[in-house]
Coordinates of C-alpha atoms in Angstrom, one line a residue:
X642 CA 75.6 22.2 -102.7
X643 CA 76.8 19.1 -104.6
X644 CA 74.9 18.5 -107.6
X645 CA 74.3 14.9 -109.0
X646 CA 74.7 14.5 -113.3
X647 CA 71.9 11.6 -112.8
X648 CA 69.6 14.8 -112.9
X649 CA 70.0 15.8 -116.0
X650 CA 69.0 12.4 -118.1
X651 CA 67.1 12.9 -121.1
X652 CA 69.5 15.9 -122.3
X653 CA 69.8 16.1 -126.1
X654 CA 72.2 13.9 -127.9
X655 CA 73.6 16.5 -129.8
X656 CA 75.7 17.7 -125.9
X657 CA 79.2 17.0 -125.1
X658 CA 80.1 14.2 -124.1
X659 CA 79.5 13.5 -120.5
X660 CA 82.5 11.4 -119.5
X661 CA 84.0 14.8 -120.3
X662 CA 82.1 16.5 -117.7
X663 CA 83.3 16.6 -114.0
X664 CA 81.3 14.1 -111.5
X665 CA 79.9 17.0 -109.4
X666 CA 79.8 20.5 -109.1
X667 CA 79.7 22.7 -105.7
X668 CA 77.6 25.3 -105.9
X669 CA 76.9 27.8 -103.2
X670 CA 73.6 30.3 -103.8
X671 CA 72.6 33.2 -101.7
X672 CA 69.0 33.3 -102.6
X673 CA 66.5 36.3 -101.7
X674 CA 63.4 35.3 -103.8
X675 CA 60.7 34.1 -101.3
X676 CA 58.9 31.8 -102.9
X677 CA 62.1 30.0 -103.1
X678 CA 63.0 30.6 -99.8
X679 CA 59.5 29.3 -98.8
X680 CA 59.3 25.8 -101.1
X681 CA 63.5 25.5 -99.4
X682 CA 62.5 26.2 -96.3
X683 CA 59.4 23.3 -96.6
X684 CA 62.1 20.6 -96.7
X685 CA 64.4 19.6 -94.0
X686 CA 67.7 20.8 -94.2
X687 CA 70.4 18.0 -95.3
X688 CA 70.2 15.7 -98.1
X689 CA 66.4 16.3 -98.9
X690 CA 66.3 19.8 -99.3
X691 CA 69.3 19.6 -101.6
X692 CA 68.0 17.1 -104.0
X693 CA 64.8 19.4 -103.9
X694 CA 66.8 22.2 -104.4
X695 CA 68.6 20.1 -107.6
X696 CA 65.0 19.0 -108.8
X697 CA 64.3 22.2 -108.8
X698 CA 67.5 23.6 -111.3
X699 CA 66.9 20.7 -113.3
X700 CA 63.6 22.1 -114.2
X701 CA 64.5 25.4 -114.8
X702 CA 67.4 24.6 -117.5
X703 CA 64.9 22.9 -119.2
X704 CA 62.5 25.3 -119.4
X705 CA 65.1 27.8 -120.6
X706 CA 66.1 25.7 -123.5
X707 CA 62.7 25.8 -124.4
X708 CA 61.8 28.9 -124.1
X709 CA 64.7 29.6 -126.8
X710 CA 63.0 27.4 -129.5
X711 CA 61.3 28.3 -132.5
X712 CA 57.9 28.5 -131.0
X713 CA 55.8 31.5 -131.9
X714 CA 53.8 32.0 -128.3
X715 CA 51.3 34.3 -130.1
X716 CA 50.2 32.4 -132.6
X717 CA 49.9 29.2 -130.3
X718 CA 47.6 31.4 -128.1
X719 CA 45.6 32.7 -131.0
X720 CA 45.5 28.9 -132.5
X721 CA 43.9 28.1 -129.0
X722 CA 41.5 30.8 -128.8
X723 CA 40.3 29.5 -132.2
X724 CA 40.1 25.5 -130.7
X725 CA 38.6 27.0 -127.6
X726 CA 35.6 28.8 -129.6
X727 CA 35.2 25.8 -132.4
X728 CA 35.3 23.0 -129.4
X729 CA 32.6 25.6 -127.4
X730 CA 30.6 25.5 -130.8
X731 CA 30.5 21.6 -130.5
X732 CA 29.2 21.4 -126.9
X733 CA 26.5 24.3 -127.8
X734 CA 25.5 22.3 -130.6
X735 CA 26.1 18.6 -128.7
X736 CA 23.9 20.3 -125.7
X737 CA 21.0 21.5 -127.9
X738 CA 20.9 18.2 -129.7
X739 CA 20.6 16.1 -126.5
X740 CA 18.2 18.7 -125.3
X741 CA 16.1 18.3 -128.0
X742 CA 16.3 14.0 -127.8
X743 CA 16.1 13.8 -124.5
X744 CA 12.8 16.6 -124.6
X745 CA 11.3 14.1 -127.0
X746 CA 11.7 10.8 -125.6
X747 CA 10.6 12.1 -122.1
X748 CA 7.5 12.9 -124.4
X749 CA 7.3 10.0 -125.6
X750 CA 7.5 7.9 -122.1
X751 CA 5.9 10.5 -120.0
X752 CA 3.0 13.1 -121.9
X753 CA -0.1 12.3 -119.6
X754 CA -1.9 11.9 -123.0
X755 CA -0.3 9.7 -125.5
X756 CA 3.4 8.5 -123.7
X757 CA 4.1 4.8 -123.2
X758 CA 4.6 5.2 -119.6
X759 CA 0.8 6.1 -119.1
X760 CA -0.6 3.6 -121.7
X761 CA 1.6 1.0 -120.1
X762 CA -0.4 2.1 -116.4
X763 CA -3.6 2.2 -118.3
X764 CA -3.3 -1.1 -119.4
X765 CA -1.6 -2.5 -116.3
X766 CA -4.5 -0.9 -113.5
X767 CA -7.6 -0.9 -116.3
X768 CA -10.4 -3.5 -115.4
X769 CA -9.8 -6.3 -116.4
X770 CA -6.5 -5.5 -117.1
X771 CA -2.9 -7.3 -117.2
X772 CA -2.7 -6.4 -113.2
X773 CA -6.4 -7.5 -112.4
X774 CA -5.9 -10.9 -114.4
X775 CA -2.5 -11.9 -112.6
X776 CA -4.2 -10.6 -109.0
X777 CA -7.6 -12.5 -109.9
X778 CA -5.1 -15.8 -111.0
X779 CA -2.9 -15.8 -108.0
X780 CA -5.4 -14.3 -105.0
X781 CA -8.7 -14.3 -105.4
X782 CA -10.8 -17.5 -106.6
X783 CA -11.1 -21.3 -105.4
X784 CA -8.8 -22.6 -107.8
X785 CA -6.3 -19.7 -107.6
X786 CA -2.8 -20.6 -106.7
X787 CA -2.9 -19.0 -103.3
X788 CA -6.4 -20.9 -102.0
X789 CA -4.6 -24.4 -103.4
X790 CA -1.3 -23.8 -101.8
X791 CA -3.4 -22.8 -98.2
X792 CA -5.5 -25.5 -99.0
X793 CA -2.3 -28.0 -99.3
X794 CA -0.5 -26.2 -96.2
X795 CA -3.9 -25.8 -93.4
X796 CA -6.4 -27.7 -95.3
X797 CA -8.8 -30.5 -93.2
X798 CA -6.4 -32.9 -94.6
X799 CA -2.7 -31.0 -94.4
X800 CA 0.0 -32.3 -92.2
X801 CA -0.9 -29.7 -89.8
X802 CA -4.4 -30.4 -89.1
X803 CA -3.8 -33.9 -88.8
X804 CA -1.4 -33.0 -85.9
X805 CA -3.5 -31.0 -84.6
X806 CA -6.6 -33.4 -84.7
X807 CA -8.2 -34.7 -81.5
X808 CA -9.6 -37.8 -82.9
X809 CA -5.2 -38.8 -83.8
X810 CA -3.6 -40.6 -81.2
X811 CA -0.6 -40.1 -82.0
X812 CA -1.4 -35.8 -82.9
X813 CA 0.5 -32.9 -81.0
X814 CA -3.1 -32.6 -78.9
X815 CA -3.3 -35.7 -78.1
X816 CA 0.3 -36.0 -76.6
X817 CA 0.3 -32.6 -74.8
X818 CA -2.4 -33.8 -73.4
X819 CA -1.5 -36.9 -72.2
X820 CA 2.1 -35.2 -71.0
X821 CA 0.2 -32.2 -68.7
X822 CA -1.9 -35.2 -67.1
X823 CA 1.3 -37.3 -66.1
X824 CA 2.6 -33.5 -64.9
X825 CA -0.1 -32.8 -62.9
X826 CA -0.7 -36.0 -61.3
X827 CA 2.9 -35.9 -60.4
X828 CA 2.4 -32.2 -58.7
X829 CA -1.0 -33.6 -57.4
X830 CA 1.2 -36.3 -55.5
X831 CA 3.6 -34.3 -54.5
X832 CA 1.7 -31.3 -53.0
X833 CA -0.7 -34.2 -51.3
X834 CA 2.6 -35.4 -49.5
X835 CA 3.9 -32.1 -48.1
X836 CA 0.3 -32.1 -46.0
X837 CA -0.4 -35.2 -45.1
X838 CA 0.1 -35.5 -41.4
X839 CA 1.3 -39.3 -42.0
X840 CA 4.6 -38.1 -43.3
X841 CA 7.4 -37.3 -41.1
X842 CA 8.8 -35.3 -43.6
X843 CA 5.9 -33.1 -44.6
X844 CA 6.0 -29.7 -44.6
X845 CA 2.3 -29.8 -42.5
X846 CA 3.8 -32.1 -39.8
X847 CA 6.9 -30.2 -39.5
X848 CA 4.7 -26.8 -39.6
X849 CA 2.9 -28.0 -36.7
X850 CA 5.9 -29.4 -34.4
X851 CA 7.0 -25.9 -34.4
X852 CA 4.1 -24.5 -34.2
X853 CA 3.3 -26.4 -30.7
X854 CA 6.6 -26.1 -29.5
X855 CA 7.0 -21.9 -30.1
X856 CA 3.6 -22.1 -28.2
X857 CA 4.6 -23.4 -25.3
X858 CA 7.4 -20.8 -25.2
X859 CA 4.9 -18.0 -25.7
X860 CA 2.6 -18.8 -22.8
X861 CA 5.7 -19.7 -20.7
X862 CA 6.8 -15.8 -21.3
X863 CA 3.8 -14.6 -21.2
X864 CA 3.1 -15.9 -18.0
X865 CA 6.0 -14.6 -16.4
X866 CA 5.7 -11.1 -18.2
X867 CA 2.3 -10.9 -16.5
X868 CA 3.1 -12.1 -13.2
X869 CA 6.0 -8.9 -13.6
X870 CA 3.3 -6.4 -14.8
X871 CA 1.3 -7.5 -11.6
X872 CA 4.0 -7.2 -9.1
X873 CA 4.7 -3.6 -10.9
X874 CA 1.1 -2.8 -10.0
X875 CA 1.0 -4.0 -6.6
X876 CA 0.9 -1.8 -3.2
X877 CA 1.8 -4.9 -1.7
X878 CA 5.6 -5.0 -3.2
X879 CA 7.2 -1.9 -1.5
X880 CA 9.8 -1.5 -4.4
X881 CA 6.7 -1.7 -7.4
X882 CA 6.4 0.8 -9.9
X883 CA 3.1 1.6 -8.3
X884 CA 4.8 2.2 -4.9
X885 CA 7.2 4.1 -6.1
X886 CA 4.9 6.8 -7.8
X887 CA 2.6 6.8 -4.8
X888 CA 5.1 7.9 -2.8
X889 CA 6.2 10.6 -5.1
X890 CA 2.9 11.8 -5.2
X891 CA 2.7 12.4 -2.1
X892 CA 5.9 14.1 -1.4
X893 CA 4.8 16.3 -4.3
X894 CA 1.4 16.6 -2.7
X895 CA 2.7 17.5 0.7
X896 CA 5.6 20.3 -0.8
X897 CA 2.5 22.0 -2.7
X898 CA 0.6 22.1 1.0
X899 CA 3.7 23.7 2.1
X900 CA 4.1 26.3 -0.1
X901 CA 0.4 27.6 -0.8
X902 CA -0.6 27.6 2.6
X903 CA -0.9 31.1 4.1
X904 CA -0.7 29.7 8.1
X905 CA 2.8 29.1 7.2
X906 CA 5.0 32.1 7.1
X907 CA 7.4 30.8 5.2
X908 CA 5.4 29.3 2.9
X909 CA 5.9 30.5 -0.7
X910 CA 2.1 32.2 -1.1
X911 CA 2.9 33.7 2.0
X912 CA 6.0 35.6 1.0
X913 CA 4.1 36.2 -2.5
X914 CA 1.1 38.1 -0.4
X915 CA 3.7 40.3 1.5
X916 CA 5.9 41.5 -1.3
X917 CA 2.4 42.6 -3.3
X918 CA 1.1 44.2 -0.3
X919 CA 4.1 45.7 -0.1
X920 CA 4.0 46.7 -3.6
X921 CA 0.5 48.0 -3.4
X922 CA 1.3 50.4 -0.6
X923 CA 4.4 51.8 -2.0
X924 CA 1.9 52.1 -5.4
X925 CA -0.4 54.5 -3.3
X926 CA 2.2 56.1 -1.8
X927 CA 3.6 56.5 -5.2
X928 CA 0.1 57.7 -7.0
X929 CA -0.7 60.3 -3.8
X930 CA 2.5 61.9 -3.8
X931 CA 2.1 61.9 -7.9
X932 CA -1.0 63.6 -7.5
X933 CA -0.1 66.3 -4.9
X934 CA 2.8 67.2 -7.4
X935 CA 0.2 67.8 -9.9
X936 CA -2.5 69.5 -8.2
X937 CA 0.9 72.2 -7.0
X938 CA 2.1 72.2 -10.6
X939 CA -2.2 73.0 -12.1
X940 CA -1.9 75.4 -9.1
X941 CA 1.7 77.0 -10.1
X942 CA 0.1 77.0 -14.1
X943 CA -3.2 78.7 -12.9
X944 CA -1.3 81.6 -11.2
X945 CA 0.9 81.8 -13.9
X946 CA -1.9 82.3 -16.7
X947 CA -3.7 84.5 -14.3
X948 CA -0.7 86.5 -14.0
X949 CA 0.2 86.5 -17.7
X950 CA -2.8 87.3 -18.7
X951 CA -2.7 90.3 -16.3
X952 CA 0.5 91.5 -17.2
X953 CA 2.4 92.9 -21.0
X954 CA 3.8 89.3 -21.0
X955 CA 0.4 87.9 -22.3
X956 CA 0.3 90.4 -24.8
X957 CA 3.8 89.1 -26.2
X958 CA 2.6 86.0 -26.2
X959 CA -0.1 87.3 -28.3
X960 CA 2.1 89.2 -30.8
X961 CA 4.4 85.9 -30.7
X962 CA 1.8 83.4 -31.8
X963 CA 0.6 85.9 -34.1
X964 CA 3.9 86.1 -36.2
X965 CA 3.8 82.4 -36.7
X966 CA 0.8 82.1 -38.1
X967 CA 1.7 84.9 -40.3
X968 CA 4.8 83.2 -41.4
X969 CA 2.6 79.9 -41.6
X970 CA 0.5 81.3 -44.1
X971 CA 2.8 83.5 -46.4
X972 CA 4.7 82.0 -49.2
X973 CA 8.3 81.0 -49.1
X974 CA 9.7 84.1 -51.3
X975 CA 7.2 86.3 -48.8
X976 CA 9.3 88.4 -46.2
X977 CA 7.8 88.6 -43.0
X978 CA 9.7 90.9 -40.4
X979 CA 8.9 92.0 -36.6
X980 CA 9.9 95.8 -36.7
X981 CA 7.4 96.3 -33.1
X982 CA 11.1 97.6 -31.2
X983 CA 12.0 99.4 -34.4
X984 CA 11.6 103.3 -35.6
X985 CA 10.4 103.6 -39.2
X986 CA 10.3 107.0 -41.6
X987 CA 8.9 109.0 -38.5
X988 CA 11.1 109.7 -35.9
X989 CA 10.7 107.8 -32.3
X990 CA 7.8 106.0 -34.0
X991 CA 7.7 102.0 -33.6
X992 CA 4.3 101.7 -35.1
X993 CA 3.4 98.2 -37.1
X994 CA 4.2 95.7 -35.0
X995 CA 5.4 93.3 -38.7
X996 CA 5.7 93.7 -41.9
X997 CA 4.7 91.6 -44.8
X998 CA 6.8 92.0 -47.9
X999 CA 5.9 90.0 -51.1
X1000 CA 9.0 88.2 -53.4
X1001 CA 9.9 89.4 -56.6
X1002 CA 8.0 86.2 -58.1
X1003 CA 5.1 88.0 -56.4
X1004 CA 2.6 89.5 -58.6
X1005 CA 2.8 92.3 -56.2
X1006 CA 6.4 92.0 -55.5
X1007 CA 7.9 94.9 -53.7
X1008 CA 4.3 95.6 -52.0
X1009 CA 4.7 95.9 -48.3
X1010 CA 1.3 95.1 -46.1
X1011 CA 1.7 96.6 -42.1
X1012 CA 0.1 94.4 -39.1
X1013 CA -0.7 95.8 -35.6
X1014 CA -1.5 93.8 -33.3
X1015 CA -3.6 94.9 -29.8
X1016 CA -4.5 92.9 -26.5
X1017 CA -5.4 96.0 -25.1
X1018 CA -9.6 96.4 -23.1
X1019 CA -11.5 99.4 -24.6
X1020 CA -9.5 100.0 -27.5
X1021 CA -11.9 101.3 -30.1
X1022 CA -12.3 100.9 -34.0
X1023 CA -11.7 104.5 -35.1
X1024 CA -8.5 104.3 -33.0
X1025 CA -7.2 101.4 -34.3
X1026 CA -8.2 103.2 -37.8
X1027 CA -5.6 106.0 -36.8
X1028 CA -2.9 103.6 -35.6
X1029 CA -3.1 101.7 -39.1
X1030 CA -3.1 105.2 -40.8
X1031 CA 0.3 106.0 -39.4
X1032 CA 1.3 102.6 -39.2
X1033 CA 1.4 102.7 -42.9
X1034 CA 2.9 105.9 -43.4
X1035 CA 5.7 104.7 -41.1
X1036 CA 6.5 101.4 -42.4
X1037 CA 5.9 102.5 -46.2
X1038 CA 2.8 100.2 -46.4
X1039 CA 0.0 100.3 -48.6
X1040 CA -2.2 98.1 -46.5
X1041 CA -2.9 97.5 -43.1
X1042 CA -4.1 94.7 -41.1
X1043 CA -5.1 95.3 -37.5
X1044 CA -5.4 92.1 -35.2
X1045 CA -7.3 92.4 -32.1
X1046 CA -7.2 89.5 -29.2
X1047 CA -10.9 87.9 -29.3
X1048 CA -10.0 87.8 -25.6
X1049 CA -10.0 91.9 -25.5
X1050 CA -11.7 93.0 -28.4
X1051 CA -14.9 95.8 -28.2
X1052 CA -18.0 93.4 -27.7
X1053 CA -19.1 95.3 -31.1
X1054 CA -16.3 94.5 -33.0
X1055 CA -16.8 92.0 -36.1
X1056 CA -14.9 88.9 -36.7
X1057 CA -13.7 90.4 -40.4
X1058 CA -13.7 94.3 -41.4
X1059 CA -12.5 96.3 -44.6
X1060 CA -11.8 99.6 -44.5
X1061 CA -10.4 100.6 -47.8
X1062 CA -7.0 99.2 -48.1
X1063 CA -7.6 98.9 -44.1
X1064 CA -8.6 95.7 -43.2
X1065 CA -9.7 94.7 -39.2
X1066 CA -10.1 91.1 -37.7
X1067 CA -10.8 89.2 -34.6
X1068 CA -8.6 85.9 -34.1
X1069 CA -7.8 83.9 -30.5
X1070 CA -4.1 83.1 -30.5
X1071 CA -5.9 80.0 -28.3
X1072 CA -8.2 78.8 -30.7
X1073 CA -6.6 77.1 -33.6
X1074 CA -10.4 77.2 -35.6
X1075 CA -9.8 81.2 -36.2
X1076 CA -6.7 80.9 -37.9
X1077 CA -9.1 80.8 -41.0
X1078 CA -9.4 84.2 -40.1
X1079 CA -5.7 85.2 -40.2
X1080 CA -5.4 82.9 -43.7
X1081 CA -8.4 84.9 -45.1
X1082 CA -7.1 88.6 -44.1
X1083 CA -3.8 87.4 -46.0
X1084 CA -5.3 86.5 -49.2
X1085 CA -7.1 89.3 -48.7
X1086 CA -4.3 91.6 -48.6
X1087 CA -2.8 90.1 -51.1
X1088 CA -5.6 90.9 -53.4
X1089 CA -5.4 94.5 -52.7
X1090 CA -2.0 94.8 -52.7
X1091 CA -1.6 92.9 -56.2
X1092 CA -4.0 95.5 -57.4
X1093 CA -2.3 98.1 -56.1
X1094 CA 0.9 97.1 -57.8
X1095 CA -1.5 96.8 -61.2
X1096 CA -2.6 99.9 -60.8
X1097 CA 0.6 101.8 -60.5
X1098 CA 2.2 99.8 -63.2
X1099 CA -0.4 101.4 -65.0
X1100 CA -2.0 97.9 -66.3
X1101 CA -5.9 97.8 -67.8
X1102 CA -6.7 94.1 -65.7
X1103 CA -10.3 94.1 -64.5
X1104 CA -10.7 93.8 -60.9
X1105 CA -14.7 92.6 -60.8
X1106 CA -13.6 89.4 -59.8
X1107 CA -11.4 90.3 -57.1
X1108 CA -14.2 92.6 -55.7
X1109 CA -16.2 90.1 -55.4
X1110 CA -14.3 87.6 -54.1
X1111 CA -13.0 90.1 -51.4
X1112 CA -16.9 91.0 -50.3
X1113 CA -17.7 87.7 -50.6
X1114 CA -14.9 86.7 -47.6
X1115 CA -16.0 89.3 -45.7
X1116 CA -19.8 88.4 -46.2
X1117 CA -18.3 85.0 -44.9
X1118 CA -16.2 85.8 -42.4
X1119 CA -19.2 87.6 -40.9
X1120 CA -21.3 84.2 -40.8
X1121 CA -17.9 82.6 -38.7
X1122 CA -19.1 85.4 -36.6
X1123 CA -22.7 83.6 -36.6
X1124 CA -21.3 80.4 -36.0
X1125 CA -19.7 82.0 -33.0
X1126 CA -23.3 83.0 -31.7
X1127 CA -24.8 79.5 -32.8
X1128 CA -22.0 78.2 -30.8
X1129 CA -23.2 79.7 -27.4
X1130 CA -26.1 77.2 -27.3
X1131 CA -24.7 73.9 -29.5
X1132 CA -28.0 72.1 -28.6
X1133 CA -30.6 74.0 -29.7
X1134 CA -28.6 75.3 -32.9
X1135 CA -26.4 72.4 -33.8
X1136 CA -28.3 71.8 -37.2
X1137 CA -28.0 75.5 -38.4
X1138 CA -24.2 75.7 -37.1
X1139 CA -23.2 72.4 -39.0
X1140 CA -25.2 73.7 -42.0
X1141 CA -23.8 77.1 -41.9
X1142 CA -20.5 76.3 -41.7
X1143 CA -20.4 73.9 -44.4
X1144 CA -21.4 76.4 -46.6
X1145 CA -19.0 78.6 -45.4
X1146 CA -16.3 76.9 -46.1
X1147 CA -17.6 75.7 -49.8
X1148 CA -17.9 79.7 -50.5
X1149 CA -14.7 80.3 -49.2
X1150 CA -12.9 77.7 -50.7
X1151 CA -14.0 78.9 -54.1
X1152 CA -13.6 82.1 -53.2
X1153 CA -10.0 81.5 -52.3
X1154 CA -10.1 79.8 -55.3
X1155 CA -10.9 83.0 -57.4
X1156 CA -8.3 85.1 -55.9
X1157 CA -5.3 82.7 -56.4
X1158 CA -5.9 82.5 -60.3
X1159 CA -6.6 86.0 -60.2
X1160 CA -3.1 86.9 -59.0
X1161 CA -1.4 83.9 -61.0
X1162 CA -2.9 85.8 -64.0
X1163 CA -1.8 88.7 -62.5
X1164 CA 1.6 87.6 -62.2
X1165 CA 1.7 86.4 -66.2
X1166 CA 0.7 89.5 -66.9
X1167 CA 3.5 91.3 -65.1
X1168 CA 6.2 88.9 -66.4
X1169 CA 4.8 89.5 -69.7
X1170 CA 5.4 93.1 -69.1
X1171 CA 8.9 92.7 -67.9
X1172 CA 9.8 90.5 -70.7
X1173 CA 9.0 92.9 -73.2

């Protein structure tokens, strides 16, 4: 880096003598501080980064020299404290001073009592005051310098007035109006030229040479367009429009003849009247052989219920439809199972046709209920008793149900029966309206075999309700029966049937009612139980 000696001017005179000293001096630095490196790096590299970088040097010799001076840095900080404080003492005091001034010669100008400001006002908008006077001098008066200079300016005799006077000939009025008059009569002239039929170059005569000449152009066309038209409506002109559409007409006349005439065999209503006659027979031979294949297959369906009904297969049937409705009724959780072609505890013994196991969500869970079922004539209530008896025993039930066909059944036998834990009922496997009784003899069941399942827990629950609920089906149960009768002769007993059965089924509904929170009670209990 070469290094000029015009940097260091102003050096003390006491230094060597500086034609002694060399003209420059290369210096090469290797420089790791980055500040430096930064302010270096800011200047393009070359001539102006060096004399930066010389600047720079400069400035630090000469702060070294100073820095070894005489100059006692503490007490030069201390003595500026001291300036600092007595300088801040000044401006405090300065501060408070023009505080106070300037509080008391806003006072003085502005108090709403007694400052200049408001006396000047006072005096200023007061009546009669310095504002009044100069406003009641200037405006407002006859002689007040606004009225004269109005006066002088629009007054009857100003400038203006006079120009604008009528009566002066030689006034703005008077020549405006003698200027629109020469205008008019000029237009008046003019206008009076363009239609007057005397000029040759009026707009009027020139209007009405074209007039007459594009007139007798239109009546020249029009003649000809109408002597056209007329040949176009003529029967006389072979090749007219009229002709032409006669004739069509005709032709379209004479094809419609053709084709809805029935003396014409080929005609087109012809051929339409022998395909539906066609049609129609082969629709009767169609409907009469459709109805001999039905009256064979009512025939075939006749034997077959005859003979169904006289053989075991109706009785499957029975047991069949019985099982659904069984399954229809019972919860989810609820087991049904046909064990009719199965032995149970006693040997070679297939009694209980199913078998009704409840869930173990069940407040009876684990309690089994037996059904028989029996299409059989003459099959008597004490015997069906027995059957039920060692039904139970043999399918490790605590209650039977017995289901007779309504179809079968002992004339004497009641629609709904309890025996105990035995109950007896009379349901059509035809007759979707008996169901109920199926439904019924479930709850039922499931009554007695939730107490049951109580009762060997060894719980204290009081059955009262359940009683009654379960005499209560029965009692209803034996009005269905009722209904039944009523329903032999509809006419005569319609009102008592519709009556009966309405109440019926409100009383059974509640009754049903009963029993399910009974057995969901039941079932808390039991949980309860087996929780603890």
């Amino acid at each position: 880096m070469a290094t000029s000696p015009e940097l260091f001017q102003g050096i003390d005179d006491d230094q060597d003598d500086r034609s002694s000293l060399p003209f420059s001096v290369d210096l090469t630095l290797t420089l790791r501080d980055p500040e430096v490196i930064r302010e270096l790096l800011a200047h393009d590299e070359g001539h102006d980064r060096e004399q930066y970088a010389a600047a720079a040097l400069r400035l630090g010799i000469l702060a070294l020299r100073q820095a070894q001076g005489q100059v006692d840095a503490l007490a030069v900080r201390n003595e500026g404290e001291r300036l600092v404080k007595d300088v801040q003492h000044a401006l405090n005091s300065h501060r408070e001073h023009v505080d106070r001034s300037l509080t008391e010669t806003l006072k003085n100008y502005f108090d709403p009592n007694s400052g200049h400001l408001q006396q000047r006002i006072e005096r200023l908008v007061a009546k009669d005051g310095e504002l009044e006077s100069l406003l009641s001098k200037t405006i407002t008066g006859e002689h007040s310098q606004l009225t004269q200079r109005l006066e002088a300016h629009l007054g009857e005799h100003s400038p203006l007035m006079k120009e604008l006077s009528p009566e002066q000939s030689a006034g703005f009025l008077n020549n405006m109006r003698q200027t629109l008059e020469g205008e008019l009569k000029q237009q008046r002239e003019t206008i009076l030229r363009e239609f007057s039929l005397d000029q040759e170059s009026s707009a009027l005569k020139r209007l009405v040479e074209e007039v007459t000449d594009r007139n007798g152009k239109l009546r020249s066309d029009f003649s000809e367009k109408v002597a056209e038209m007329m040949r176009q409506f003529s029967f006389d002109e072979e090749n007219s429009a009229l002709s032409r559409m006669a004739k069509t007409v005709q032709t379209t006349n004479d094809a419609i003849h053709k084709h809805l005439t029935l003396d014409d065999d080929n005609s087109a209503l012809s051929r339409l009247r022998k395909e539906m006659l066609k049609l129609q027979q082969e629709q009767v031979k169609q409907s009469r052989d459709f109805q001999e294949e039905v009256k064979v297959a009512i025939h075939e369906l006749k034997a077959r219920e005859e003979e169904r009904k006289l053989g075991t297969q109706h009785g499957h049937d029975f047991e069949a439809a019985l099982y659904d409705c069984i399954r229809h009724y019972c919860a989810e959780d609820t087991l049904v199972e046909r064990t009719g072609n199965t032995t149970g505890l006693i040997k070679q013994c297939k009694k209980g046709d199913y078998v009704v196991t409840f869930g173990p969500d069940h407040a009876a869970a684990g309690c089994k209920v037996v059904v028989e079922a029996k299409q059989e004539q003459n099959y008597a209530e004490s015997k069906a008793l027995l059957e039920l008896e060692e039904a139970k025993k043999n399918r490790e039930a605590e209650i039977g149900l017995f289901v007779y066909s309504a179809r079968t059944a002992p004339e004497e036998t009641e629609l709904f029966k309890r025996v105990g834990n035995d109950l007896i009922v009379k349901w059509d496997a035809e007759e979707a309206t008996t169901d109920l009784v199926i439904q019924l003899a479930l709850s039922v069941a499931t009554a007695l075999s939730t107490r049951k399942n109580v009762e060997r827990n060894m719980l204290a629950v009081d059955f009262n309700d359940i009683d009654r609920a379960i005499l209560e089906i029965a009692k209803q149960i034996d009005f269905l029966d009722e209904i039944n009768n009523y329903a032999d002769n509809i006419q005569k007993n319609s009102d008592k049937v519709v009556d009966r059965l309405r109440k019926s089924r409100k009383s059974l509904q509640r009754q049903a009612t009963i029993l399910d929170e009974q057995i969901q009670e039941l079932k808390h209990t039991v949980s309860s139980i087996e929780t603890n």
